[in-house]
CSV table of C-alpha atoms in Angstrom, one decimal:
chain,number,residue,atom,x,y,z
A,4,UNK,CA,-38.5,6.2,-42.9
A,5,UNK,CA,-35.3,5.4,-44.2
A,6,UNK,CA,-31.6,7.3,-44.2
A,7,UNK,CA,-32.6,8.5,-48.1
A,8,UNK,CA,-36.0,9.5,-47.2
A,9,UNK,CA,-34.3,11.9,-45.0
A,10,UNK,CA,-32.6,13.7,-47.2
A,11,UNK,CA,-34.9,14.2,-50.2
A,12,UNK,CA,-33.7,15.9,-53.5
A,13,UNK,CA,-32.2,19.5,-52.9
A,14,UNK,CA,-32.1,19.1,-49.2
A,15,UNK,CA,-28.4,17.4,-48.3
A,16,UNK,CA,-27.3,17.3,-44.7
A,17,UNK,CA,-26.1,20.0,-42.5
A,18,UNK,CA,-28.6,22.6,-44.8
A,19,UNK,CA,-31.5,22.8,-42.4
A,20,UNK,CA,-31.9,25.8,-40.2
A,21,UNK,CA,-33.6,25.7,-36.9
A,22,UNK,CA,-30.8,28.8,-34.8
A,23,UNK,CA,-31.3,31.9,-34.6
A,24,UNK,CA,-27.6,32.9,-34.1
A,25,UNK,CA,-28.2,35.6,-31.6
A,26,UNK,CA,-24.9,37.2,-33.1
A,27,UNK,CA,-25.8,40.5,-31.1
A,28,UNK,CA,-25.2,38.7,-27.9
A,29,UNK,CA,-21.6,37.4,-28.7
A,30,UNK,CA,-19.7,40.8,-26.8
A,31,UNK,CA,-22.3,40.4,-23.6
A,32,UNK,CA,-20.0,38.4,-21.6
A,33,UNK,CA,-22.1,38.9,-18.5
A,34,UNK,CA,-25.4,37.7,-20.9
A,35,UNK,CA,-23.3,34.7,-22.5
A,36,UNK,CA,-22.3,33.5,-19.1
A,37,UNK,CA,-26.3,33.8,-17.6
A,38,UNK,CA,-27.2,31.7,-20.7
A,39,UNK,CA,-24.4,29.3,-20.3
A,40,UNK,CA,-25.9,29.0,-16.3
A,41,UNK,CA,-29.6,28.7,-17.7
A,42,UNK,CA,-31.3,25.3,-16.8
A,43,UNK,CA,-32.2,25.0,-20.5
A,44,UNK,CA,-28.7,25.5,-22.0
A,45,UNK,CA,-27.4,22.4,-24.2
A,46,UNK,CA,-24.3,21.3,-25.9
A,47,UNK,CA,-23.1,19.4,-28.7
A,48,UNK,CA,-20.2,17.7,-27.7
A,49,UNK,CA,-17.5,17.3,-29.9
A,50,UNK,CA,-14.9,14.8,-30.3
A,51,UNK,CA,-12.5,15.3,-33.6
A,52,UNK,CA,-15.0,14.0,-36.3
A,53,UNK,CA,-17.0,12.6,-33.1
A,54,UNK,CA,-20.3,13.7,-31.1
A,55,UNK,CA,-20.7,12.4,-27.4
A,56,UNK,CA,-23.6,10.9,-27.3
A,57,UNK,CA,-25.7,9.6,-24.0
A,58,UNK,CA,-27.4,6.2,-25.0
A,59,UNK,CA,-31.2,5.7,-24.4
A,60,UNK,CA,-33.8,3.5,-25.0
A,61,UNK,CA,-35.3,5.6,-28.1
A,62,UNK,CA,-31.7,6.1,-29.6
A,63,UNK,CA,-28.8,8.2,-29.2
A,64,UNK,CA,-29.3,11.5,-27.5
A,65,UNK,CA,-27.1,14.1,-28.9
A,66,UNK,CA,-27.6,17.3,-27.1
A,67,UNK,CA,-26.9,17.5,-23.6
A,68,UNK,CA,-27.2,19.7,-21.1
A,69,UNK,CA,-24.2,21.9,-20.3
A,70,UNK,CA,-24.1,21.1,-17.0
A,71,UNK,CA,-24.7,17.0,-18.0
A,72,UNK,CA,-21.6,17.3,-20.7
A,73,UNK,CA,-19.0,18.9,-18.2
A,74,UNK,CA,-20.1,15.8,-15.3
A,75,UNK,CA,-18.9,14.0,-18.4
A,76,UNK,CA,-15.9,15.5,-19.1
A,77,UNK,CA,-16.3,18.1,-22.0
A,78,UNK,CA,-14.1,21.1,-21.4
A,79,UNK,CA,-15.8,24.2,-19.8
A,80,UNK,CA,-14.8,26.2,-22.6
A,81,UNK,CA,-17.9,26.7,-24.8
A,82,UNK,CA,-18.9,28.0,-28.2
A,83,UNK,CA,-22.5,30.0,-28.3
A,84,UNK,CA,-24.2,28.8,-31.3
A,85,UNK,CA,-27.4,30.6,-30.7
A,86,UNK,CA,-31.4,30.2,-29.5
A,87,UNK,CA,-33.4,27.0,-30.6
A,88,UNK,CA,-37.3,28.0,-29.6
A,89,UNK,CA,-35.2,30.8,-26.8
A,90,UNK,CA,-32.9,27.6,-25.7
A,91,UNK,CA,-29.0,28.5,-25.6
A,92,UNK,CA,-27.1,26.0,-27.7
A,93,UNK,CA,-23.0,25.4,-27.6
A,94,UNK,CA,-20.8,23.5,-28.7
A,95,UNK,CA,-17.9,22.3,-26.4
A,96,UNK,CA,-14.9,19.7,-27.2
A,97,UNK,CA,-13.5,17.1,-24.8
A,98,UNK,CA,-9.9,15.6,-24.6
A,99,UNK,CA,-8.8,12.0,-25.6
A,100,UNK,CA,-8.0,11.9,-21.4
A,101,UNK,CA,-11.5,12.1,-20.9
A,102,UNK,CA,-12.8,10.0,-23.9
A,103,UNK,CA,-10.9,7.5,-22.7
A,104,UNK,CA,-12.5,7.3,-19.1
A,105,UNK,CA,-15.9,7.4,-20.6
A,106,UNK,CA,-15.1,4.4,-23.0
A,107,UNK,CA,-16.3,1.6,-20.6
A,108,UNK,CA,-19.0,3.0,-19.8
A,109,UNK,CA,-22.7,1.8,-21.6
A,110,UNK,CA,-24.8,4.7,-21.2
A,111,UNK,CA,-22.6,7.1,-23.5
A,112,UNK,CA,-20.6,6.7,-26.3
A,113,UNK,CA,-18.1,8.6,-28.7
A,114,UNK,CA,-19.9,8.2,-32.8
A,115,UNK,CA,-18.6,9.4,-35.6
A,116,UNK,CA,-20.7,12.2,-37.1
A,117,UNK,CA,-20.8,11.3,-40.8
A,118,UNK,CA,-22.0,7.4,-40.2
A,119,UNK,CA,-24.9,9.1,-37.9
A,120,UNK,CA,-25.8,11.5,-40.9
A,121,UNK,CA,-25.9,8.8,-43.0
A,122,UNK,CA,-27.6,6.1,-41.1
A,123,UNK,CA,-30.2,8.9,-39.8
A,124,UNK,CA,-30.1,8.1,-36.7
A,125,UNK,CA,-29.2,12.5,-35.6
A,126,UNK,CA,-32.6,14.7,-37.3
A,127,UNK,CA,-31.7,16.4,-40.2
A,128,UNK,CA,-32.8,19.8,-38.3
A,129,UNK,CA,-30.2,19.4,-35.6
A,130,UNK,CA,-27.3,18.9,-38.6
A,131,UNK,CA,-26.7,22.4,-39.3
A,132,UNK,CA,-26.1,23.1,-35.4
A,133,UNK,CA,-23.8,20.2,-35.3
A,134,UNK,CA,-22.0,20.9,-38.2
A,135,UNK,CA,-21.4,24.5,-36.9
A,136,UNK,CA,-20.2,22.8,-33.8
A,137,UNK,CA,-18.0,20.7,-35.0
A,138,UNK,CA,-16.7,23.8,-37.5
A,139,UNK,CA,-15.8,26.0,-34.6
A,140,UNK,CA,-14.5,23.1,-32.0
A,141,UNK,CA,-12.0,22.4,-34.2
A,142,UNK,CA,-11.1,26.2,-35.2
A,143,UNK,CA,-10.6,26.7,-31.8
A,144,UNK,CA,-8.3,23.6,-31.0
A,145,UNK,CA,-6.1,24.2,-34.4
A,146,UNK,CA,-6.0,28.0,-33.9
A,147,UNK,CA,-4.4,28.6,-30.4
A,148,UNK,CA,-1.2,30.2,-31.0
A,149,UNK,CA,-1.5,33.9,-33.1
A,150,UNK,CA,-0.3,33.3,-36.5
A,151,UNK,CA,1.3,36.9,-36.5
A,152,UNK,CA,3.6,36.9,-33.2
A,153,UNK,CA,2.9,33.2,-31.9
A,154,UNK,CA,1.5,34.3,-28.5
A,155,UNK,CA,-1.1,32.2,-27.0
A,156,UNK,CA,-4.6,34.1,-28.0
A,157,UNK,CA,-8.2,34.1,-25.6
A,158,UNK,CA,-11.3,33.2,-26.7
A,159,UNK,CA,-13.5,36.2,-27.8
A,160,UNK,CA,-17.0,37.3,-28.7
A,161,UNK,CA,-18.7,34.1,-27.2
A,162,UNK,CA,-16.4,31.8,-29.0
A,163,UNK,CA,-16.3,33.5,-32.7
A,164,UNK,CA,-12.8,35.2,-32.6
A,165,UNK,CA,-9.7,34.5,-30.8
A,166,UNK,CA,-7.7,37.8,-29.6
A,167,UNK,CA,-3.7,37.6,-29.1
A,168,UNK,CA,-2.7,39.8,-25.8
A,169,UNK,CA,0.6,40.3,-26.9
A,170,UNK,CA,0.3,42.6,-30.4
A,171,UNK,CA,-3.7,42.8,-30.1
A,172,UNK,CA,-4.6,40.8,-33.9
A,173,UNK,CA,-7.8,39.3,-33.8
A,174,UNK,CA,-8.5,36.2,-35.4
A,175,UNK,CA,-11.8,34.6,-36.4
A,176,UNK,CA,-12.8,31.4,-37.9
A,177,UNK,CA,-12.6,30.6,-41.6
A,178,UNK,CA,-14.4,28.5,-43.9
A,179,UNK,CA,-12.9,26.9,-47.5
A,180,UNK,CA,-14.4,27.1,-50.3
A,181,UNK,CA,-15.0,23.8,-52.5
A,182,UNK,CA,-16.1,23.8,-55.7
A,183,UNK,CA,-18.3,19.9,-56.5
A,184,UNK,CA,-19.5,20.0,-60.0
A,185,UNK,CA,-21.9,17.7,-62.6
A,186,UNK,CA,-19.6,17.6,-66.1
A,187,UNK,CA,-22.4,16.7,-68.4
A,188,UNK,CA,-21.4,15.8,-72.5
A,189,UNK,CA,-25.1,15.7,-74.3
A,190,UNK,CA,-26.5,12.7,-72.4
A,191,UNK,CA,-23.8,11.7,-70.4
A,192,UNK,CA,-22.5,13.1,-67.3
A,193,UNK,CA,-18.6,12.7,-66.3
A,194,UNK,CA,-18.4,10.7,-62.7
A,195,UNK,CA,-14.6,10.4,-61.0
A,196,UNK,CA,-13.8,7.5,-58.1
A,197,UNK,CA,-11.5,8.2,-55.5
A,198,UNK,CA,-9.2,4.9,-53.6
A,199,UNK,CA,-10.9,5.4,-49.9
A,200,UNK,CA,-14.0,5.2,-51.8
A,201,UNK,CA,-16.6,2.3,-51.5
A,202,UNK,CA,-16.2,-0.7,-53.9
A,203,UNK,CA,-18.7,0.7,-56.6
A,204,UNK,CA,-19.2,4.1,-55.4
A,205,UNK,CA,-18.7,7.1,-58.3
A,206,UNK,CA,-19.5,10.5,-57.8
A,207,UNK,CA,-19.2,14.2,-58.7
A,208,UNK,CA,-15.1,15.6,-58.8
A,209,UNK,CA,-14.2,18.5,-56.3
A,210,UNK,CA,-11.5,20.7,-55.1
A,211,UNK,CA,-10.3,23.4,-53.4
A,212,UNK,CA,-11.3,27.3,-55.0
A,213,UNK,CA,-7.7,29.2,-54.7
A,214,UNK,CA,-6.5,32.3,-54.2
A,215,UNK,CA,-7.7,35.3,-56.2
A,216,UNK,CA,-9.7,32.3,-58.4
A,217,UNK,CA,-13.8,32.5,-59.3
A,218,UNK,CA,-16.0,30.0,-58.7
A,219,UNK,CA,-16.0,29.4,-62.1
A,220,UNK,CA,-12.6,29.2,-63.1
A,221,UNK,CA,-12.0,26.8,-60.4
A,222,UNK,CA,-14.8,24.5,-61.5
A,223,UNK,CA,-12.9,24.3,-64.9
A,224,UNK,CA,-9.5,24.1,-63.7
A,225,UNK,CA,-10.3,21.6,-61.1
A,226,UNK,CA,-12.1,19.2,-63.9
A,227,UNK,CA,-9.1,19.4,-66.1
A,228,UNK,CA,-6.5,18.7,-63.8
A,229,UNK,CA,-8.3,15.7,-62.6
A,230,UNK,CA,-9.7,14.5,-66.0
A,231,UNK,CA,-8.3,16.1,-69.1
A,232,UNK,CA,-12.1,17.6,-69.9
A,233,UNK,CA,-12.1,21.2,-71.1
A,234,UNK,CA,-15.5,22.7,-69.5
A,235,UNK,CA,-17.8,25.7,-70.2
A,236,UNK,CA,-21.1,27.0,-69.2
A,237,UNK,CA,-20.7,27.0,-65.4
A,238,UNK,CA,-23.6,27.3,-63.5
A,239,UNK,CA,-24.5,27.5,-59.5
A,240,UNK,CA,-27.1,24.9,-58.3
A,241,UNK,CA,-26.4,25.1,-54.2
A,242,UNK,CA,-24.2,25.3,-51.2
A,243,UNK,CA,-23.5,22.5,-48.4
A,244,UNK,CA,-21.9,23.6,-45.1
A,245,UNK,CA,-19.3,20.2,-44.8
A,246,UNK,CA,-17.5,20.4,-41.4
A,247,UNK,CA,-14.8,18.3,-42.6
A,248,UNK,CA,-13.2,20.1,-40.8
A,249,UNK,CA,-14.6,23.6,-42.1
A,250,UNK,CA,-15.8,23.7,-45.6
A,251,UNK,CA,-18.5,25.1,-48.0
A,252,UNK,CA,-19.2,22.5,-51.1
A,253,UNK,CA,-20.3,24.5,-53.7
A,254,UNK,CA,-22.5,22.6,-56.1
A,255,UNK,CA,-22.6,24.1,-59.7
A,256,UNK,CA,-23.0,22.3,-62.8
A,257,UNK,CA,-20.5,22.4,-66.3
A,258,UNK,CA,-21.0,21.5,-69.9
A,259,UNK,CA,-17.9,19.8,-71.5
A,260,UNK,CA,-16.2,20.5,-74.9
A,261,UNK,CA,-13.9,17.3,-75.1
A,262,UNK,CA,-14.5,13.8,-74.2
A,263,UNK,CA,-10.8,11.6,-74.0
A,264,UNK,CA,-10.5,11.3,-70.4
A,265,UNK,CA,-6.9,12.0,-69.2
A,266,UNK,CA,-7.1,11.2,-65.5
A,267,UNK,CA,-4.7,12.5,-62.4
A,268,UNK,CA,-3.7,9.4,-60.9
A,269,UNK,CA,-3.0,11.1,-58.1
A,270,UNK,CA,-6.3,12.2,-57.5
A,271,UNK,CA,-8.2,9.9,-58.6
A,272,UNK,CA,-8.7,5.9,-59.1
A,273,UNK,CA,-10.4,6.4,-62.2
A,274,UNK,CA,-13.1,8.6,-64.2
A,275,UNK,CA,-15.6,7.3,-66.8
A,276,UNK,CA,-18.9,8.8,-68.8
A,277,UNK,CA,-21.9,7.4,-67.6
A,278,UNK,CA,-24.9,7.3,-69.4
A,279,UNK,CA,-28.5,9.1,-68.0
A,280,UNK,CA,-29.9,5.7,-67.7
A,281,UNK,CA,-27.0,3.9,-66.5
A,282,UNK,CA,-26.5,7.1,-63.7
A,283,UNK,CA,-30.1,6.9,-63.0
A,284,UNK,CA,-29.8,3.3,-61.8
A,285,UNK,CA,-26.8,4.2,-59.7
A,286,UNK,CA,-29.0,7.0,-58.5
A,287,UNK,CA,-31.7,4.7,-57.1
A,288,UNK,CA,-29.1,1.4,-56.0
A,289,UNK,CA,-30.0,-0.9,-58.6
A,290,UNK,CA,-27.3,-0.9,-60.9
A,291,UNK,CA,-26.9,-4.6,-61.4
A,292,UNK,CA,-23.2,-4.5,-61.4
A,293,UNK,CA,-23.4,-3.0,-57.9
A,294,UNK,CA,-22.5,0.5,-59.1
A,295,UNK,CA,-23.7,3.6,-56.9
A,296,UNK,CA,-23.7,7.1,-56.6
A,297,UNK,CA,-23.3,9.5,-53.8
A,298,UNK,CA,-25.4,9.3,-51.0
A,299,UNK,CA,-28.4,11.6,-49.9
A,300,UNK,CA,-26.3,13.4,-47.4
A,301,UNK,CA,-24.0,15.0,-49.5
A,302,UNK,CA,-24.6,17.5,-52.3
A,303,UNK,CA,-23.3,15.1,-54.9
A,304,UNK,CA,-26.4,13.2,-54.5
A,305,UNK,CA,-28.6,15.9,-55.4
A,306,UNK,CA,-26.7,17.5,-58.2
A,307,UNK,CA,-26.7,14.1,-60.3
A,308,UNK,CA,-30.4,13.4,-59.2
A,309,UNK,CA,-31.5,16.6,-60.5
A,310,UNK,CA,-29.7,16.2,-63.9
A,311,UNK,CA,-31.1,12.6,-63.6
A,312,UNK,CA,-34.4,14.1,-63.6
A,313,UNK,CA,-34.0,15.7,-66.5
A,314,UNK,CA,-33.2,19.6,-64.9
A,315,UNK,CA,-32.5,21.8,-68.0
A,316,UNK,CA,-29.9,23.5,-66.5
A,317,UNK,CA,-28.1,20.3,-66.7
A,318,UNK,CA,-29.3,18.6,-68.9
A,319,UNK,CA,-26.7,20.2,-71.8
């Protein structure tokens, strides 16, 4: 089976379910701490966009046990995630200091999550938890300090809020909102290309949702800033959890009323119209000027193979 096969049409990366998030058990500190002990509990271990990752003969091994990932170095601090089949899961981070002591070594090593997504080589069931790892890790290292009086704040509620001791806020983790959209004129469909893309990659244009902004009004702002195109008819397709570092792509489709392409240089290389049948090659990798489209593991795959495929709520 192959890195597409994976990741077959409506089912991206980090989507797939398999914790129960035992939410009720975040305030039992005496629970949390007997299920951190347990001789099942496992970690993801997280490294900024990294997972540490013991080396065996099968593959890379990403879970570890707790007690296994703290001989290694991760900090003892830990994230519960929640119950696999009654198993604790957490996530736990580990310094460059201890990164760097590991690097020599042959039986572990430090891989960037989003070339293992794509290569296939972590199951697609085990994405979600990552991803929610990786999510909260990073909250945790970016949000020490209380943003209202700048005291240093404790971890709280098994990882899931931070709590200042000095004027008693609480802080919990967020998530940002991206809106990733299919612009589609009649039988074309608008595709943008940013510079730290691949030579010959396109895909779907995205951004930020704002403040006080819907869904829908930032699908249409977002594709006229970066294009020029005036859009209607927005509709929702799907979400993607994208720990990049903590964000929720949300896929939604848009009909457009102009066509002259003005694009933000600044945001983009370039943006073009791309016939069904020209997109359709890019869809599959056998463009034969090397063109592409996004890959399976990200939600811009899936919206343009579903308009591809002729969906009618896209096919406008």
């Amino acid at each position: 089976m192959s890195a597409f096969d994976k990741y077959p049409l409506g089912k991206p990366a980090f989507v797939t379910h398999t914790l129960d998030r035992a939410a009720h058990l975040r305030t039992n500190d005496e629970k949390l701490f007997a299920l951190e002990n347990q001789r099942n509990a496992s970690a993801y271990v997280i490294y900024r966009d990294s997972l540490l990752v013991k080396q065996e003969a099968d593959g890379p091994r990403v879970l570890l046990g707790v007690e296994e990932a703290v001989k290694l170095g991760a900090n003892p601090g830990t994230v519960f995630l929640g119950l696999r089949d009654g198993a604790p899961i957490f996530g736990m981070g580990i310094s460059a200091a201890a990164v760097e002591k590991l690097m020599p070594r042959d039986d572990v090593a430090v891989t960037e999550l989003r070339g293992m997504a794509m290569q296939g080589t972590v199951p697609p069931e085990q994405l979600s938890a990552i991803a929610m790892a990786k999510s909260m890790v990073t909250w945790h290292q970016r949000h020490g300090y209380c943003a209202n009086c700048g005291t240093r704040t404790a971890m709280k509620d098994g990882g899931w809020k931070r709590e200042c001791p000095s004027c008693k806020a609480e802080h919990f983790p967020r998530t940002d909102p991206v809106v990733i959209m299919l612009v589609t004129h009649g039988d074309r469909c608008l595709l943008g290309r940013q510079k730290q893309f691949m030579p010959g990659m396109w895909s779907c244009l995205a951004g930020f949702v704002e403040a006080a902004e819907t869904i829908e009004d930032a699908v249409c702002r977002e594709i006229f800033e970066e294009s020029g195109i005036r859009c209607t008819d927005v509709s929702y397709y799907m979400t993607q959890p994208w720990p990049y570092p903590s964000s929720l792509m949300i896929g939604c489709s848009a009909r457009a009323l102009n066509e002259d392409i003005v694009v933000d240089r600044a945001e983009l290389e370039d943006a073009r119209w791309f016939s069904r049948d020209e997109v359709a090659l890019m869809h599959r990798r056998e463009h034969p000027d090397g063109l592409f489209a996004a890959h399976p593991f990200a939600i811009a795959h899936h919206l343009i193979g579903r308009w591809v495929h002729g969906d009618k709520d896209t096919a406008a």
